[in-house]
Tab-separated table of C-alpha atoms in Angstrom:
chain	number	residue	atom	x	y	z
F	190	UNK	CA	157.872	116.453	154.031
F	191	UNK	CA	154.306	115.889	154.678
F	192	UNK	CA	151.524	115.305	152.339
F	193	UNK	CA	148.102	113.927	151.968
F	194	UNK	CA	146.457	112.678	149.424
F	195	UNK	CA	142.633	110.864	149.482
F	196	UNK	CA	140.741	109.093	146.428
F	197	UNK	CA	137.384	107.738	146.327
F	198	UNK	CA	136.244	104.898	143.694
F	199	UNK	CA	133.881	102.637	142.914
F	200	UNK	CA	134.832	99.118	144.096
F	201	UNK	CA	134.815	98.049	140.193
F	202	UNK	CA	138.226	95.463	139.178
F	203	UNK	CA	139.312	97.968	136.833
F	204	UNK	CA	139.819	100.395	139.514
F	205	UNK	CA	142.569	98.125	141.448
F	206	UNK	CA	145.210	99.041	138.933
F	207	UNK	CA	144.609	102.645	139.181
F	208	UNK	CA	144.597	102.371	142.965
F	209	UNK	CA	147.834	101.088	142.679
F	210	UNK	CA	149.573	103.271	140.206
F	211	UNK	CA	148.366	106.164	142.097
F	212	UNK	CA	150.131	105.156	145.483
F	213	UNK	CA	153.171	104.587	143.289
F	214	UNK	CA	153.119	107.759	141.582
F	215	UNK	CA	152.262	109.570	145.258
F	216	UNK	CA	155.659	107.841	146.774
F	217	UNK	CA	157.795	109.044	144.276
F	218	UNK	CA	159.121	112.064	146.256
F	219	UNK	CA	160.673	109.224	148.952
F	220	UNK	CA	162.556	107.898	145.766
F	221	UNK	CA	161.594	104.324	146.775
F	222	UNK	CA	163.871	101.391	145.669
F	223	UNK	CA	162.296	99.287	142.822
F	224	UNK	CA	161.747	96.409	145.571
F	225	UNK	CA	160.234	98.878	147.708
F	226	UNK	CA	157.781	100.408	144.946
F	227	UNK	CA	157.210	96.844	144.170
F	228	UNK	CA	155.882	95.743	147.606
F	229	UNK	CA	153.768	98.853	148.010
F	230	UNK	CA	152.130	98.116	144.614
F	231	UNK	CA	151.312	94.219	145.636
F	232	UNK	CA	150.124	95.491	149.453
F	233	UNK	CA	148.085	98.254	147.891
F	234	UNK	CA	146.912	95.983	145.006
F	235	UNK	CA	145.827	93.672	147.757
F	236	UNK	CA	143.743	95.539	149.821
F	237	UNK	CA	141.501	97.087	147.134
F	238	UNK	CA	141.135	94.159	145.845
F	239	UNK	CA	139.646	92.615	149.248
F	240	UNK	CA	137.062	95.459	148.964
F	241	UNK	CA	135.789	94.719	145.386
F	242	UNK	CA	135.574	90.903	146.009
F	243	UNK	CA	134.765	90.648	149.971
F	244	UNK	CA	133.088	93.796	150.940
F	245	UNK	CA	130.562	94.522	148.290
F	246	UNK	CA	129.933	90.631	146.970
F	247	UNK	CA	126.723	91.371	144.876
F	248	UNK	CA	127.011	95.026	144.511
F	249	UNK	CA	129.370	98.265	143.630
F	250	UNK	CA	130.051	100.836	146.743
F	251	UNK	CA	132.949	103.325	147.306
F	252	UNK	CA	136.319	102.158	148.249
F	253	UNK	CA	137.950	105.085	149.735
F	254	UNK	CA	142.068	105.073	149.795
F	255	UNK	CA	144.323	107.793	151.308
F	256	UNK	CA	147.962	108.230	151.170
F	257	UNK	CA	150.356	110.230	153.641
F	258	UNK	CA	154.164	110.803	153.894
F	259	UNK	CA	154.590	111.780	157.463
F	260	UNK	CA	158.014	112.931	158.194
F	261	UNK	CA	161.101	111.918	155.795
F	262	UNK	CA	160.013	108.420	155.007
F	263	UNK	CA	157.098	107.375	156.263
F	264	UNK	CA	154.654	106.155	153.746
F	265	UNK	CA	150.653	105.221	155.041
F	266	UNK	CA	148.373	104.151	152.993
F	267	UNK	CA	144.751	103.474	153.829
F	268	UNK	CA	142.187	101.401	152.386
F	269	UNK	CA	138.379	101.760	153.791
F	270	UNK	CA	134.718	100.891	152.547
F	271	UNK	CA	131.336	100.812	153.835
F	272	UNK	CA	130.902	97.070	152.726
F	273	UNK	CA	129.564	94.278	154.654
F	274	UNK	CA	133.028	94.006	157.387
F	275	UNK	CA	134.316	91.245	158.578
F	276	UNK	CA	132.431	88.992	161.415
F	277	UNK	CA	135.638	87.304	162.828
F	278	UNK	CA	138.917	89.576	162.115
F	279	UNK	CA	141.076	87.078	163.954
F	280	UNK	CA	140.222	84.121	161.488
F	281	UNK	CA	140.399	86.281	158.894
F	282	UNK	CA	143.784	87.616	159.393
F	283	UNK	CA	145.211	83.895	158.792
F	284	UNK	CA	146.863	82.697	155.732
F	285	UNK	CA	144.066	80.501	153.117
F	286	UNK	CA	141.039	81.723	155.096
F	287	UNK	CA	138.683	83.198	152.617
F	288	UNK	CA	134.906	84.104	152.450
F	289	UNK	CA	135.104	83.816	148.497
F	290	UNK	CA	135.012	80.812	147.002
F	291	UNK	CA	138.233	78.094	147.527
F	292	UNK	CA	138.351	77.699	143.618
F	293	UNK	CA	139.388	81.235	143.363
F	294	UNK	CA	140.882	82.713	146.102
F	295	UNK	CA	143.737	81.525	147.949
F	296	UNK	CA	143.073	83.400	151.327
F	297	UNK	CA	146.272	85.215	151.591
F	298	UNK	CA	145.423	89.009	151.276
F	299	UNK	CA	146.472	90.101	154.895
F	300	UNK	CA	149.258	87.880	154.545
F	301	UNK	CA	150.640	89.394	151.570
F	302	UNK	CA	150.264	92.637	152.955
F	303	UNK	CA	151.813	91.575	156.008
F	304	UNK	CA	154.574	90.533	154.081
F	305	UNK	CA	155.363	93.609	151.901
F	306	UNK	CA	154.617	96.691	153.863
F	307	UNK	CA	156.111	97.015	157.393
F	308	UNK	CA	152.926	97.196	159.895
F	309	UNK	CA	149.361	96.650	158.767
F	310	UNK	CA	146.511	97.498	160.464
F	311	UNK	CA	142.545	96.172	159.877
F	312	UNK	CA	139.658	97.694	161.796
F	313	UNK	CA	136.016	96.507	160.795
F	314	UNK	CA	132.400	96.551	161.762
F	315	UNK	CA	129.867	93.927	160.384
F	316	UNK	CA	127.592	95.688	158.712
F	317	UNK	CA	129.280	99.156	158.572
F	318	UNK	CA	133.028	98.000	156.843
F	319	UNK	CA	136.722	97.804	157.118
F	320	UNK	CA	139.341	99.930	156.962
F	321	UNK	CA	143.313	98.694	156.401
F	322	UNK	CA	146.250	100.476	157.256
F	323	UNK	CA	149.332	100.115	155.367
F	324	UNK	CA	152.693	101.356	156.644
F	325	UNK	CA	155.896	101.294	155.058
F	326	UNK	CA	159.581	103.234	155.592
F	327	UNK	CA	161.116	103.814	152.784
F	328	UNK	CA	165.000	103.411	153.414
F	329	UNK	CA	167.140	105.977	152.691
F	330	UNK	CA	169.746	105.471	150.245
């Protein structure tokens, strides 16, 4: 069963929850587990949320996010904008590293996603954005 689905938002904190009920609603079909619904939500939560605080810090710009259910259970999810990337993607992809200030964020976006969804995926370009790849297989029941 494949299908496709692509959504494009302003990168505004109000949009994170839709983001995230959207995936959820889109994964339905797979009849996730509540765990599994759960972890997609918190990935999906995460990575839009890295856009609105990290990519556009003193501005709004579009946060694009596609969804896909390739085959019987494969669930990808993808998370792009045309913010302001990421200079060092190594250090970034380590737990309590942050470009936001220490007094409010802990650091651990890609670790939470790393934790919840079964591969992730980050591709970015100072100066031209990032785009993050969530993939997770839903286990049949």
């Amino acid at each position: 069963m494949n299908n496709k689905v692509k959504i494009t938002f302003p990168s505004r904190s109000s949009n994170e929850g839709f983001a995230r009920g959207a995936v959820a609603a889109f994964v339905t079909p797979l009849d996730p587990t509540v765990a599994e619904l759960s972890d997609i939500k918190t990935a999906v939560s995460e990575a839009v949320t890295n856009c609105i605080v990290h990519a556009y810090p003193d501005a709004v710009g579009p946060v694009e996010l596609s969804a896909e259910v390739k085959g019987e259970n494969q669930l990808v999810v993808t998370v792009a904008d045309k913010g302001v990337g990421i200079e060092n993607l190594e250090r970034a992809m380590q737990p309590m590293y942050t470009t936001g200030s220490p007094d409010e964020r802990a650091g651990l976006g890609f670790a939470v996603m790393k934790t919840f969804m079964d591969e992730v995926k980050v591709r970015s370009r100072p100066g031209k954005g990032t785009r993050v790849t969530l993939i997770k297989y839903i286990r049949s029941r």
